Amino acid sequence: MNSFHPPLRPTPPTSQAAIVPRTITPLDTRAVTRSSLAFPLSAEDTSERVRVALQEDEAFNDVSTIATVVSTRHVRSAIVARHDGVIAGIPLAIEAFRQLDPSVTIRVEAEDGTRVAAGATVLALTGHARGMLSAERTALNYLQHLSGIATLTARFVDAIAGTRARILDTRKTTPGWRTLEKYAVRAGGGTNHRLDLRSGVLIKDNHLAAIGGDVAMAVARARALAIPGTPVQVECDTLDQVEAALAAGADWVLLDNMAPDVLRDAVARCQGRVTTEASGGVSLDTVRLIAESGVDRISIGAITHSAPALDLGLDFDGL
């Protein structure tokens, strides 16, 4: 992957409501649950997850802050983007600041899914200095990681603009973070693949190796066991496997690590019969060529397991 990428394309606001920052006050109990992207955690789960993260950091026993900042000190601060990117994780950051300072007031300048330029304010905060300082790292850890995933996803989405393909994630996620990382993919304009092993059938190369390569038997067994209506997908490395999957009645074929000419041939054979997905070593340099094969989906593990954190920082005003 190249170290330089062009700026993300700006996303124009769709309504006046989308460009009016919302303000979260101490009395606003719904602040952490509001999201046009359907934030995957309930208010209770969000609170518990953030509490555990703050305890891990001993944020409630922040010796440095207690020693240097008086408890009555009020300040204004802002989380600011250091680079262009797409924001994700706002509800978690809000919860971190509110747990350390229930009286904090927060103005949300960039909701999840918003594309921001370097220098843009994401959150503006007014409250106790101690709470902001102690919550800072946990809030930024959530925002930087999830925004990094959203940003990298958006770059892939932009790279295939005008084609029929969609960008999919995979199950290559950080243990315990899957629902949040897949949410960040949606924030970046991507599409979620199956959430877990139970929610979809994907017959992979090792499944086939374990049963002697019998695609027809694998598909038949999957149909017999899965909930009716569950799509059955087969991973294919060769054109012969593609033909076997089609003959077996698969709904979806995963075209893995195929050379461009072989991929185009495979997509042509599947056209109008099954959903096609390409995977394997996809990069920003190659994704456009893959999309131009006519494939329906392109799955990329890197958007979750290798996305660099988006550089965000907390700047204080008036200390």
PDB file of C-alpha atoms in Angstrom:
ATOM      1  CA  MET A   1       0.000   0.000   0.000  1.00  0.00           C
ATOM      2  CA  ASN A   2       1.376   3.416  -0.894  1.00  0.00           C
ATOM      3  CA  SER A   3       2.239   5.753   1.961  1.00  0.00           C
ATOM      4  CA  PHE A   4       0.507   8.684   0.217  1.00  0.00           C
ATOM      5  CA  HIS A   5      -3.168   8.756  -0.509  1.00  0.00           C
ATOM      6  CA  PRO A   6      -5.196  11.575  -2.085  1.00  0.00           C
ATOM      7  CA  PRO A   7      -7.614  13.440   0.197  1.00  0.00           C
ATOM      8  CA  LEU A   8     -10.890  11.722   0.917  1.00  0.00           C
ATOM      9  CA  ARG A   9     -13.748  13.020  -1.185  1.00  0.00           C
ATOM     10  CA  PRO A  10     -15.937  15.376   0.835  1.00  0.00           C
ATOM     11  CA  THR A  11     -19.436  14.213   1.644  1.00  0.00           C
ATOM     12  CA  PRO A  12     -21.982  17.039   1.320  1.00  0.00           C
ATOM     13  CA  PRO A  13     -24.556  17.269   4.109  1.00  0.00           C
ATOM     14  CA  THR A  14     -27.916  15.719   3.214  1.00  0.00           C
ATOM     15  CA  SER A  15     -29.981  18.005   5.418  1.00  0.00           C
ATOM     16  CA  GLN A  16     -29.771  21.042   7.648  1.00  0.00           C
ATOM     17  CA  ALA A  17     -29.983  18.724  10.677  1.00  0.00           C
ATOM     18  CA  ALA A  18     -26.808  17.010   9.555  1.00  0.00           C
ATOM     19  CA  ILE A  19     -24.764  20.239   9.799  1.00  0.00           C
ATOM     20  CA  VAL A  20     -26.134  21.628  13.064  1.00  0.00           C
ATOM     21  CA  PRO A  21     -23.882  20.399  15.892  1.00  0.00           C
ATOM     22  CA  ARG A  22     -25.755  18.778  18.757  1.00  0.00           C
ATOM     23  CA  THR A  23     -24.896  19.715  22.298  1.00  0.00           C
ATOM     24  CA  ILE A  24     -24.826  17.134  25.058  1.00  0.00           C
ATOM     25  CA  THR A  25     -25.517  18.416  28.559  1.00  0.00           C
ATOM     26  CA  PRO A  26     -25.422  16.667  31.941  1.00  0.00           C
ATOM     27  CA  LEU A  27     -29.187  16.133  31.699  1.00  0.00           C
ATOM     28  CA  ASP A  28     -29.034  14.485  28.274  1.00  0.00           C
ATOM     29  CA  THR A  29     -29.427  10.772  29.038  1.00  0.00           C
ATOM     30  CA  ARG A  30     -29.716   9.711  25.372  1.00  0.00           C
ATOM     31  CA  ALA A  31     -26.461  11.202  24.198  1.00  0.00           C
ATOM     32  CA  VAL A  32     -24.558   7.952  23.814  1.00  0.00           C
ATOM     33  CA  THR A  33     -27.267   6.085  21.916  1.00  0.00           C
ATOM     34  CA  ARG A  34     -28.031   8.535  19.128  1.00  0.00           C
ATOM     35  CA  SER A  35     -26.480   7.532  15.803  1.00  0.00           C
ATOM     36  CA  SER A  36     -27.691   7.529  12.227  1.00  0.00           C
ATOM     37  CA  LEU A  37     -25.496   4.451  11.708  1.00  0.00           C
ATOM     38  CA  ALA A  38     -27.254   2.376  14.394  1.00  0.00           C
ATOM     39  CA  PHE A  39     -24.529   2.214  17.006  1.00  0.00           C
ATOM     40  CA  PRO A  40     -24.256  -1.490  17.935  1.00  0.00           C
ATOM     41  CA  LEU A  41     -24.139  -1.177  21.726  1.00  0.00           C
ATOM     42  CA  SER A  42     -26.957  -0.269  24.088  1.00  0.00           C
ATOM     43  CA  ALA A  43     -26.482   2.590  26.536  1.00  0.00           C
ATOM     44  CA  GLU A  44     -25.884   0.036  29.301  1.00  0.00           C
ATOM     45  CA  ASP A  45     -23.312  -1.920  27.301  1.00  0.00           C
ATOM     46  CA  THR A  46     -21.567   1.273  26.252  1.00  0.00           C
ATOM     47  CA  SER A  47     -21.344   2.422  29.850  1.00  0.00           C
ATOM     48  CA  GLU A  48     -19.971  -0.909  31.053  1.00  0.00           C
ATOM     49  CA  ARG A  49     -17.420  -1.257  28.249  1.00  0.00           C
ATOM     50  CA  VAL A  50     -16.107   2.256  28.795  1.00  0.00           C
ATOM     51  CA  ARG A  51     -16.033   1.799  32.581  1.00  0.00           C
ATOM     52  CA  VAL A  52     -13.830  -1.285  32.166  1.00  0.00           C
ATOM     53  CA  ALA A  53     -11.519   0.614  29.814  1.00  0.00           C
ATOM     54  CA  LEU A  54     -11.223   3.514  32.262  1.00  0.00           C
ATOM     55  CA  GLN A  55     -10.503   1.117  35.105  1.00  0.00           C
ATOM     56  CA  GLU A  56      -7.826  -0.581  33.022  1.00  0.00           C
ATOM     57  CA  ASP A  57      -6.157   2.817  32.703  1.00  0.00           C
ATOM     58  CA  GLU A  58      -6.741   3.604  36.421  1.00  0.00           C
ATOM     59  CA  ALA A  59      -8.428   6.789  35.224  1.00  0.00           C
ATOM     60  CA  PHE A  60     -10.295   7.107  38.516  1.00  0.00           C
ATOM     61  CA  ASN A  61      -6.925   7.209  40.342  1.00  0.00           C
ATOM     62  CA  ASP A  62      -4.981   9.483  37.994  1.00  0.00           C
ATOM     63  CA  VAL A  63      -2.073  10.465  40.225  1.00  0.00           C
ATOM     64  CA  SER A  64      -0.539  12.921  37.756  1.00  0.00           C
ATOM     65  CA  THR A  65      -3.745  14.884  37.311  1.00  0.00           C
ATOM     66  CA  ILE A  66      -4.769  14.845  40.979  1.00  0.00           C
ATOM     67  CA  ALA A  67      -1.321  16.086  41.946  1.00  0.00           C
ATOM     68  CA  THR A  68      -1.152  18.955  39.479  1.00  0.00           C
ATOM     69  CA  VAL A  69      -4.686  20.229  38.795  1.00  0.00           C
ATOM     70  CA  VAL A  70      -7.063  21.563  41.431  1.00  0.00           C
ATOM     71  CA  SER A  71     -10.492  19.957  41.499  1.00  0.00           C
ATOM     72  CA  THR A  72     -12.351  23.209  40.832  1.00  0.00           C
ATOM     73  CA  ARG A  73     -10.509  24.044  37.621  1.00  0.00           C
ATOM     74  CA  HIS A  74     -12.875  24.383  34.628  1.00  0.00           C
ATOM     75  CA  VAL A  75     -11.566  24.484  31.056  1.00  0.00           C
ATOM     76  CA  ARG A  76     -12.577  24.308  27.443  1.00  0.00           C
ATOM     77  CA  SER A  77     -10.997  21.774  25.141  1.00  0.00           C
ATOM     78  CA  ALA A  78     -11.488  20.203  21.740  1.00  0.00           C
ATOM     79  CA  ILE A  79     -10.671  16.940  20.023  1.00  0.00           C
ATOM     80  CA  VAL A  80      -9.123  17.962  16.726  1.00  0.00           C
ATOM     81  CA  ALA A  81      -8.272  15.949  13.603  1.00  0.00           C
ATOM     82  CA  ARG A  82      -4.588  16.108  12.712  1.00  0.00           C
ATOM     83  CA  HIS A  83      -5.208  14.468   9.322  1.00  0.00           C
ATOM     84  CA  ASP A  84      -8.105  14.020   6.907  1.00  0.00           C
ATOM     85  CA  GLY A  85     -10.306  11.085   7.802  1.00  0.00           C
ATOM     86  CA  VAL A  86     -13.689   9.624   8.676  1.00  0.00           C
ATOM     87  CA  ILE A  87     -14.925   9.706  12.252  1.00  0.00           C
ATOM     88  CA  ALA A  88     -16.227   6.689  14.203  1.00  0.00           C
ATOM     89  CA  GLY A  89     -16.587   6.044  17.918  1.00  0.00           C
ATOM     90  CA  ILE A  90     -18.186   9.288  19.106  1.00  0.00           C
ATOM     91  CA  PRO A  91     -20.589   7.579  21.578  1.00  0.00           C
ATOM     92  CA  LEU A  92     -17.675   5.855  23.308  1.00  0.00           C
ATOM     93  CA  ALA A  93     -15.641   9.045  23.607  1.00  0.00           C
ATOM     94  CA  ILE A  94     -18.633  10.922  24.998  1.00  0.00           C
ATOM     95  CA  GLU A  95     -19.202   8.202  27.579  1.00  0.00           C
ATOM     96  CA  ALA A  96     -15.566   8.300  28.682  1.00  0.00           C
ATOM     97  CA  PHE A  97     -15.684  12.029  29.363  1.00  0.00           C
ATOM     98  CA  ARG A  98     -19.064  11.813  31.070  1.00  0.00           C
ATOM     99  CA  GLN A  99     -17.975   9.049  33.419  1.00  0.00           C
ATOM    100  CA  LEU A 100     -15.043  11.156  34.645  1.00  0.00           C
ATOM    101  CA  ASP A 101     -17.084  14.377  34.725  1.00  0.00           C
ATOM    102  CA  PRO A 102     -20.880  13.983  34.805  1.00  0.00           C
ATOM    103  CA  SER A 103     -21.211  17.782  34.503  1.00  0.00           C
ATOM    104  CA  VAL A 104     -19.300  18.057  31.224  1.00  0.00           C
ATOM    105  CA  THR A 105     -20.997  19.729  28.260  1.00  0.00           C
ATOM    106  CA  ILE A 106     -20.018  18.450  24.820  1.00  0.00           C
ATOM    107  CA  ARG A 107     -20.732  19.871  21.368  1.00  0.00           C
ATOM    108  CA  VAL A 108     -20.481  17.208  18.663  1.00  0.00           C
ATOM    109  CA  GLU A 109     -19.030  18.835  15.557  1.00  0.00           C
ATOM    110  CA  ALA A 110     -18.507  15.584  13.617  1.00  0.00           C
ATOM    111  CA  GLU A 111     -20.876  12.646  14.037  1.00  0.00           C
ATOM    112  CA  ASP A 112     -19.843   9.095  13.184  1.00  0.00           C
ATOM    113  CA  GLY A 113     -19.525   8.700   9.425  1.00  0.00           C
ATOM    114  CA  THR A 114     -18.484  12.333   8.901  1.00  0.00           C
ATOM    115  CA  ARG A 115     -15.489  13.089   6.710  1.00  0.00           C
ATOM    116  CA  VAL A 116     -13.237  15.680   8.309  1.00  0.00           C
ATOM    117  CA  ALA A 117     -10.244  17.655   7.117  1.00  0.00           C
ATOM    118  CA  ALA A 118      -7.047  18.154   9.051  1.00  0.00           C
ATOM    119  CA  GLY A 119      -7.615  20.832  11.664  1.00  0.00           C
ATOM    120  CA  ALA A 120     -11.339  20.182  12.028  1.00  0.00           C
ATOM    121  CA  THR A 121     -12.901  20.043  15.470  1.00  0.00           C
ATOM    122  CA  VAL A 122     -14.591  16.730  16.262  1.00  0.00           C
ATOM    123  CA  LEU A 123     -15.768  17.367  19.832  1.00  0.00           C
ATOM    124  CA  ALA A 124     -15.773  20.602  21.826  1.00  0.00           C
ATOM    125  CA  LEU A 125     -15.884  20.185  25.606  1.00  0.00           C
ATOM    126  CA  THR A 126     -16.462  22.411  28.608  1.00  0.00           C
ATOM    127  CA  GLY A 127     -16.024  21.024  32.111  1.00  0.00           C
ATOM    128  CA  HIS A 128     -13.619  20.026  34.856  1.00  0.00           C
ATOM    129  CA  ALA A 129      -9.984  19.833  33.774  1.00  0.00           C
ATOM    130  CA  ARG A 130      -9.379  16.733  35.871  1.00  0.00           C
ATOM    131  CA  GLY A 131     -12.124  14.754  34.153  1.00  0.00           C
ATOM    132  CA  MET A 132     -10.928  15.676  30.676  1.00  0.00           C
ATOM    133  CA  LEU A 133      -7.325  14.834  31.428  1.00  0.00           C
ATOM    134  CA  SER A 134      -8.138  11.479  33.010  1.00  0.00           C
ATOM    135  CA  ALA A 135     -10.559  10.453  30.248  1.00  0.00           C
ATOM    136  CA  GLU A 136      -8.405  11.742  27.384  1.00  0.00           C
ATOM    137  CA  ARG A 137      -6.474   8.588  26.524  1.00  0.00           C
ATOM    138  CA  THR A 138      -9.428   6.204  26.701  1.00  0.00           C
ATOM    139  CA  ALA A 139     -11.599   8.507  24.600  1.00  0.00           C
ATOM    140  CA  LEU A 140      -8.863   8.951  22.002  1.00  0.00           C
ATOM    141  CA  ASN A 141      -8.054   5.236  21.910  1.00  0.00           C
ATOM    142  CA  TYR A 142     -11.634   4.489  20.913  1.00  0.00           C
ATOM    143  CA  LEU A 143     -11.861   7.349  18.432  1.00  0.00           C
ATOM    144  CA  GLN A 144      -8.463   6.884  16.809  1.00  0.00           C
ATOM    145  CA  HIS A 145      -8.816   3.138  16.289  1.00  0.00           C
ATOM    146  CA  LEU A 146     -12.385   3.141  14.995  1.00  0.00           C
ATOM    147  CA  SER A 147     -11.860   6.278  12.907  1.00  0.00           C
ATOM    148  CA  GLY A 148      -8.784   4.641  11.388  1.00  0.00           C
ATOM    149  CA  ILE A 149     -10.928   1.723  10.232  1.00  0.00           C
ATOM    150  CA  ALA A 150     -13.596   4.064   8.883  1.00  0.00           C
ATOM    151  CA  THR A 151     -10.966   6.128   7.072  1.00  0.00           C
ATOM    152  CA  LEU A 152      -9.249   3.184   5.405  1.00  0.00           C
ATOM    153  CA  THR A 153     -12.617   1.722   4.417  1.00  0.00           C
ATOM    154  CA  ALA A 154     -13.603   5.031   2.829  1.00  0.00           C
ATOM    155  CA  ARG A 155     -10.416   5.063   0.763  1.00  0.00           C
ATOM    156  CA  PHE A 156     -11.277   1.663  -0.678  1.00  0.00           C
ATOM    157  CA  VAL A 157     -14.872   2.747  -1.287  1.00  0.00           C
ATOM    158  CA  ASP A 158     -13.656   5.845  -3.122  1.00  0.00           C
ATOM    159  CA  ALA A 159     -11.202   3.784  -5.169  1.00  0.00           C
ATOM    160  CA  ILE A 160     -13.989   1.697  -6.730  1.00  0.00           C
ATOM    161  CA  ALA A 161     -16.512   4.504  -7.231  1.00  0.00           C
ATOM    162  CA  GLY A 162     -18.570   4.013 -10.392  1.00  0.00           C
ATOM    163  CA  THR A 163     -18.286   0.216 -10.404  1.00  0.00           C
ATOM    164  CA  ARG A 164     -20.909  -2.241  -9.209  1.00  0.00           C
ATOM    165  CA  ALA A 165     -18.704  -3.625  -6.463  1.00  0.00           C
ATOM    166  CA  ARG A 166     -19.087  -3.073  -2.741  1.00  0.00           C
ATOM    167  CA  ILE A 167     -16.350  -3.206  -0.112  1.00  0.00           C
ATOM    168  CA  LEU A 168     -16.874  -5.936   2.527  1.00  0.00           C
ATOM    169  CA  ASP A 169     -15.125  -6.587   5.798  1.00  0.00           C
ATOM    170  CA  THR A 170     -14.183 -10.022   7.169  1.00  0.00           C
ATOM    171  CA  ARG A 171     -13.979 -11.779  10.534  1.00  0.00           C
ATOM    172  CA  LYS A 172     -10.357 -10.639  10.878  1.00  0.00           C
ATOM    173  CA  THR A 173     -11.150  -8.402  13.813  1.00  0.00           C
ATOM    174  CA  THR A 174      -9.687  -7.725  17.245  1.00  0.00           C
ATOM    175  CA  PRO A 175     -11.158 -10.211  19.739  1.00  0.00           C
ATOM    176  CA  GLY A 176     -13.883  -8.485  21.729  1.00  0.00           C
ATOM    177  CA  TRP A 177     -14.056  -5.557  19.294  1.00  0.00           C
ATOM    178  CA  ARG A 178     -15.889  -7.147  16.354  1.00  0.00           C
ATOM    179  CA  THR A 179     -19.209  -5.328  16.592  1.00  0.00           C
ATOM    180  CA  LEU A 180     -17.443  -1.982  17.000  1.00  0.00           C
ATOM    181  CA  GLU A 181     -14.946  -2.589  14.200  1.00  0.00           C
ATOM    182  CA  LYS A 182     -17.683  -3.701  11.836  1.00  0.00           C
ATOM    183  CA  TYR A 183     -19.642  -0.608  12.832  1.00  0.00           C
ATOM    184  CA  ALA A 184     -16.606   1.492  11.877  1.00  0.00           C
ATOM    185  CA  VAL A 185     -16.581  -0.210   8.473  1.00  0.00           C
ATOM    186  CA  ARG A 186     -20.175   0.949   7.974  1.00  0.00           C
ATOM    187  CA  ALA A 187     -19.165   4.446   9.057  1.00  0.00           C
ATOM    188  CA  GLY A 188     -16.617   4.436   6.238  1.00  0.00           C
ATOM    189  CA  GLY A 189     -19.174   3.386   3.633  1.00  0.00           C
ATOM    190  CA  GLY A 190     -18.363  -0.323   3.614  1.00  0.00           C
ATOM    191  CA  THR A 191     -20.670  -3.314   3.964  1.00  0.00           C
ATOM    192  CA  ASN A 192     -20.534  -5.958   6.673  1.00  0.00           C
ATOM    193  CA  HIS A 193     -19.966  -9.617   5.787  1.00  0.00           C
ATOM    194  CA  ARG A 194     -21.235 -12.253   8.211  1.00  0.00           C
ATOM    195  CA  LEU A 195     -20.877 -11.295  11.855  1.00  0.00           C
ATOM    196  CA  ASP A 196     -19.830 -14.727  13.118  1.00  0.00           C
ATOM    197  CA  LEU A 197     -19.644 -18.414  12.282  1.00  0.00           C
ATOM    198  CA  ARG A 198     -23.315 -18.964  13.005  1.00  0.00           C
ATOM    199  CA  SER A 199     -24.740 -16.167  10.882  1.00  0.00           C
ATOM    200  CA  GLY A 200     -23.724 -17.476   7.478  1.00  0.00           C
ATOM    201  CA  VAL A 201     -22.320 -20.472   5.611  1.00  0.00           C
ATOM    202  CA  LEU A 202     -18.895 -20.087   4.028  1.00  0.00           C
ATOM    203  CA  ILE A 203     -17.367 -23.347   2.843  1.00  0.00           C
ATOM    204  CA  LYS A 204     -13.650 -22.619   2.682  1.00  0.00           C
ATOM    205  CA  ASP A 205     -10.683 -24.495   1.251  1.00  0.00           C
ATOM    206  CA  ASN A 206      -9.938 -26.298   4.506  1.00  0.00           C
ATOM    207  CA  HIS A 207     -13.541 -27.455   4.827  1.00  0.00           C
ATOM    208  CA  LEU A 208     -13.256 -28.968   1.370  1.00  0.00           C
ATOM    209  CA  ALA A 209      -9.843 -30.461   2.144  1.00  0.00           C
ATOM    210  CA  ALA A 210     -11.351 -32.188   5.175  1.00  0.00           C
ATOM    211  CA  ILE A 211     -13.958 -33.968   3.028  1.00  0.00           C
ATOM    212  CA  GLY A 212     -11.888 -34.781  -0.015  1.00  0.00           C
ATOM    213  CA  GLY A 213     -12.846 -31.712  -2.033  1.00  0.00           C
ATOM    214  CA  ASP A 214     -16.466 -32.739  -2.611  1.00  0.00           C
ATOM    215  CA  VAL A 215     -18.168 -29.390  -3.212  1.00  0.00           C
ATOM    216  CA  ALA A 216     -21.573 -30.923  -3.937  1.00  0.00           C
ATOM    217  CA  MET A 217     -21.597 -32.828  -0.659  1.00  0.00           C
ATOM    218  CA  ALA A 218     -20.485 -29.766   1.293  1.00  0.00           C
ATOM    219  CA  VAL A 219     -23.239 -27.594  -0.182  1.00  0.00           C
ATOM    220  CA  ALA A 220     -25.884 -30.282   0.372  1.00  0.00           C
ATOM    221  CA  ARG A 221     -24.891 -30.743   4.007  1.00  0.00           C
ATOM    222  CA  ALA A 222     -24.879 -26.995   4.579  1.00  0.00           C
ATOM    223  CA  ARG A 223     -28.368 -26.661   3.127  1.00  0.00           C
ATOM    224  CA  ALA A 224     -29.632 -29.462   5.358  1.00  0.00           C
ATOM    225  CA  LEU A 225     -28.236 -27.895   8.534  1.00  0.00           C
ATOM    226  CA  ALA A 226     -28.554 -24.149   8.031  1.00  0.00           C
ATOM    227  CA  ILE A 227     -31.685 -22.149   8.739  1.00  0.00           C
ATOM    228  CA  PRO A 228     -33.796 -22.011   5.554  1.00  0.00           C
ATOM    229  CA  GLY A 229     -32.894 -18.965   3.507  1.00  0.00           C
ATOM    230  CA  THR A 230     -29.307 -18.799   4.741  1.00  0.00           C
ATOM    231  CA  PRO A 231     -27.026 -18.105   1.741  1.00  0.00           C
ATOM    232  CA  VAL A 232     -24.438 -20.807   1.097  1.00  0.00           C
ATOM    233  CA  GLN A 233     -21.070 -19.510  -0.050  1.00  0.00           C
ATOM    234  CA  VAL A 234     -18.177 -21.542  -1.454  1.00  0.00           C
ATOM    235  CA  GLU A 235     -14.566 -20.399  -1.635  1.00  0.00           C
ATOM    236  CA  CYS A 236     -13.046 -21.129  -5.035  1.00  0.00           C
ATOM    237  CA  ASP A 237      -9.410 -20.985  -6.048  1.00  0.00           C
ATOM    238  CA  THR A 238      -9.844 -22.303  -9.604  1.00  0.00           C
ATOM    239  CA  LEU A 239     -12.342 -22.172 -12.452  1.00  0.00           C
ATOM    240  CA  ASP A 240     -13.049 -25.877 -11.945  1.00  0.00           C
ATOM    241  CA  GLN A 241     -14.136 -25.141  -8.375  1.00  0.00           C
ATOM    242  CA  VAL A 242     -16.328 -22.316  -9.633  1.00  0.00           C
ATOM    243  CA  GLU A 243     -18.094 -24.709 -11.997  1.00  0.00           C
ATOM    244  CA  ALA A 244     -18.489 -27.240  -9.193  1.00  0.00           C
ATOM    245  CA  ALA A 245     -19.995 -24.600  -6.899  1.00  0.00           C
ATOM    246  CA  LEU A 246     -22.426 -23.511  -9.588  1.00  0.00           C
ATOM    247  CA  ALA A 247     -23.443 -27.084 -10.290  1.00  0.00           C
ATOM    248  CA  ALA A 248     -23.959 -27.703  -6.562  1.00  0.00           C
ATOM    249  CA  GLY A 249     -26.372 -24.785  -6.320  1.00  0.00           C
ATOM    250  CA  ALA A 250     -24.282 -22.405  -4.216  1.00  0.00           C
ATOM    251  CA  ASP A 251     -25.711 -18.912  -3.742  1.00  0.00           C
ATOM    252  CA  TRP A 252     -22.422 -17.090  -3.499  1.00  0.00           C
ATOM    253  CA  VAL A 253     -18.859 -17.802  -4.639  1.00  0.00           C
ATOM    254  CA  LEU A 254     -15.736 -16.387  -3.073  1.00  0.00           C
ATOM    255  CA  LEU A 255     -13.083 -15.986  -5.765  1.00  0.00           C
ATOM    256  CA  ASP A 256      -9.862 -16.172  -3.811  1.00  0.00           C
ATOM    257  CA  ASN A 257      -6.493 -14.842  -4.996  1.00  0.00           C
ATOM    258  CA  MET A 258      -7.330 -15.135  -8.680  1.00  0.00           C
ATOM    259  CA  ALA A 259      -5.240 -13.449 -11.355  1.00  0.00           C
ATOM    260  CA  PRO A 260      -7.103 -10.628 -13.144  1.00  0.00           C
ATOM    261  CA  ASP A 261      -7.825 -12.607 -16.332  1.00  0.00           C
ATOM    262  CA  VAL A 262      -8.975 -15.670 -14.373  1.00  0.00           C
ATOM    263  CA  LEU A 263     -11.143 -13.459 -12.160  1.00  0.00           C
ATOM    264  CA  ARG A 264     -12.855 -11.902 -15.174  1.00  0.00           C
ATOM    265  CA  ASP A 265     -13.530 -15.361 -16.591  1.00  0.00           C
ATOM    266  CA  ALA A 266     -14.943 -16.569 -13.276  1.00  0.00           C
ATOM    267  CA  VAL A 267     -17.208 -13.531 -12.932  1.00  0.00           C
ATOM    268  CA  ALA A 268     -18.476 -14.008 -16.488  1.00  0.00           C
ATOM    269  CA  ARG A 269     -19.378 -17.639 -15.761  1.00  0.00           C
ATOM    270  CA  CYS A 270     -21.252 -16.611 -12.614  1.00  0.00           C
ATOM    271  CA  GLN A 271     -23.013 -13.569 -14.040  1.00  0.00           C
ATOM    272  CA  GLY A 272     -26.706 -13.598 -13.219  1.00  0.00           C
ATOM    273  CA  ARG A 273     -26.456 -16.947 -11.436  1.00  0.00           C
ATOM    274  CA  VAL A 274     -24.768 -16.264  -8.085  1.00  0.00           C
ATOM    275  CA  THR A 275     -23.291 -13.404  -6.096  1.00  0.00           C
ATOM    276  CA  THR A 276     -19.557 -13.042  -6.658  1.00  0.00           C
ATOM    277  CA  GLU A 277     -16.944 -11.914  -4.159  1.00  0.00           C
ATOM    278  CA  ALA A 278     -13.229 -11.386  -4.708  1.00  0.00           C
ATOM    279  CA  SER A 279     -10.671 -11.615  -1.918  1.00  0.00           C
ATOM    280  CA  GLY A 280      -7.015 -12.155  -1.195  1.00  0.00           C
ATOM    281  CA  GLY A 281      -4.246  -9.566  -1.068  1.00  0.00           C
ATOM    282  CA  VAL A 282      -6.468  -6.659  -2.077  1.00  0.00           C
ATOM    283  CA  SER A 283      -4.756  -3.271  -1.806  1.00  0.00           C
ATOM    284  CA  LEU A 284      -5.537   0.307  -2.773  1.00  0.00           C
ATOM    285  CA  ASP A 285      -3.302  -0.231  -5.797  1.00  0.00           C
ATOM    286  CA  THR A 286      -5.241  -3.264  -7.055  1.00  0.00           C
ATOM    287  CA  VAL A 287      -8.820  -2.816  -5.868  1.00  0.00           C
ATOM    288  CA  ARG A 288      -9.948  -0.777  -8.886  1.00  0.00           C
ATOM    289  CA  LEU A 289      -8.770  -3.442 -11.336  1.00  0.00           C
ATOM    290  CA  ILE A 290     -10.546  -6.098  -9.286  1.00  0.00           C
ATOM    291  CA  ALA A 291     -13.763  -4.079  -9.230  1.00  0.00           C
ATOM    292  CA  GLU A 292     -13.642  -3.582 -12.989  1.00  0.00           C
ATOM    293  CA  SER A 293     -13.901  -7.354 -13.451  1.00  0.00           C
ATOM    294  CA  GLY A 294     -17.612  -6.937 -12.693  1.00  0.00           C
ATOM    295  CA  VAL A 295     -17.447  -8.698  -9.325  1.00  0.00           C
ATOM    296  CA  ASP A 296     -20.262  -7.873  -6.875  1.00  0.00           C
ATOM    297  CA  ARG A 297     -18.257  -7.742  -3.643  1.00  0.00           C
ATOM    298  CA  ILE A 298     -14.628  -7.296  -2.613  1.00  0.00           C
ATOM    299  CA  SER A 299     -13.702  -8.466   0.905  1.00  0.00           C
ATOM    300  CA  ILE A 300     -10.670  -6.937   2.593  1.00  0.00           C
ATOM    301  CA  GLY A 301      -9.341  -8.108   5.939  1.00  0.00           C
ATOM    302  CA  ALA A 302      -6.895  -5.203   6.107  1.00  0.00           C
ATOM    303  CA  ILE A 303      -9.612  -2.618   6.725  1.00  0.00           C
ATOM    304  CA  THR A 304     -10.062  -4.029  10.219  1.00  0.00           C
ATOM    305  CA  HIS A 305      -6.829  -5.798  11.106  1.00  0.00           C
ATOM    306  CA  SER A 306      -4.333  -3.343   9.612  1.00  0.00           C
ATOM    307  CA  ALA A 307      -5.979   0.079   9.572  1.00  0.00           C
ATOM    308  CA  PRO A 308      -3.658   2.771  10.996  1.00  0.00           C
ATOM    309  CA  ALA A 309      -5.169   4.906  13.727  1.00  0.00           C
ATOM    310  CA  LEU A 310      -6.468   8.287  12.648  1.00  0.00           C
ATOM    311  CA  ASP A 311      -4.374  11.006  14.294  1.00  0.00           C
ATOM    312  CA  LEU A 312      -6.634  12.943  16.673  1.00  0.00           C
ATOM    313  CA  GLY A 313      -5.627  15.071  19.629  1.00  0.00           C
ATOM    314  CA  LEU A 314      -7.168  16.830  22.608  1.00  0.00           C
ATOM    315  CA  ASP A 315      -6.257  20.530  22.721  1.00  0.00           C
ATOM    316  CA  PHE A 316      -6.883  22.626  25.854  1.00  0.00           C
ATOM    317  CA  ASP A 317      -7.887  26.280  25.728  1.00  0.00           C
ATOM    318  CA  GLY A 318      -7.124  28.690  28.529  1.00  0.00           C
ATOM    319  CA  LEU A 319      -5.141  26.602  31.003  1.00  0.00           C
TER     320      LEU A 319
END
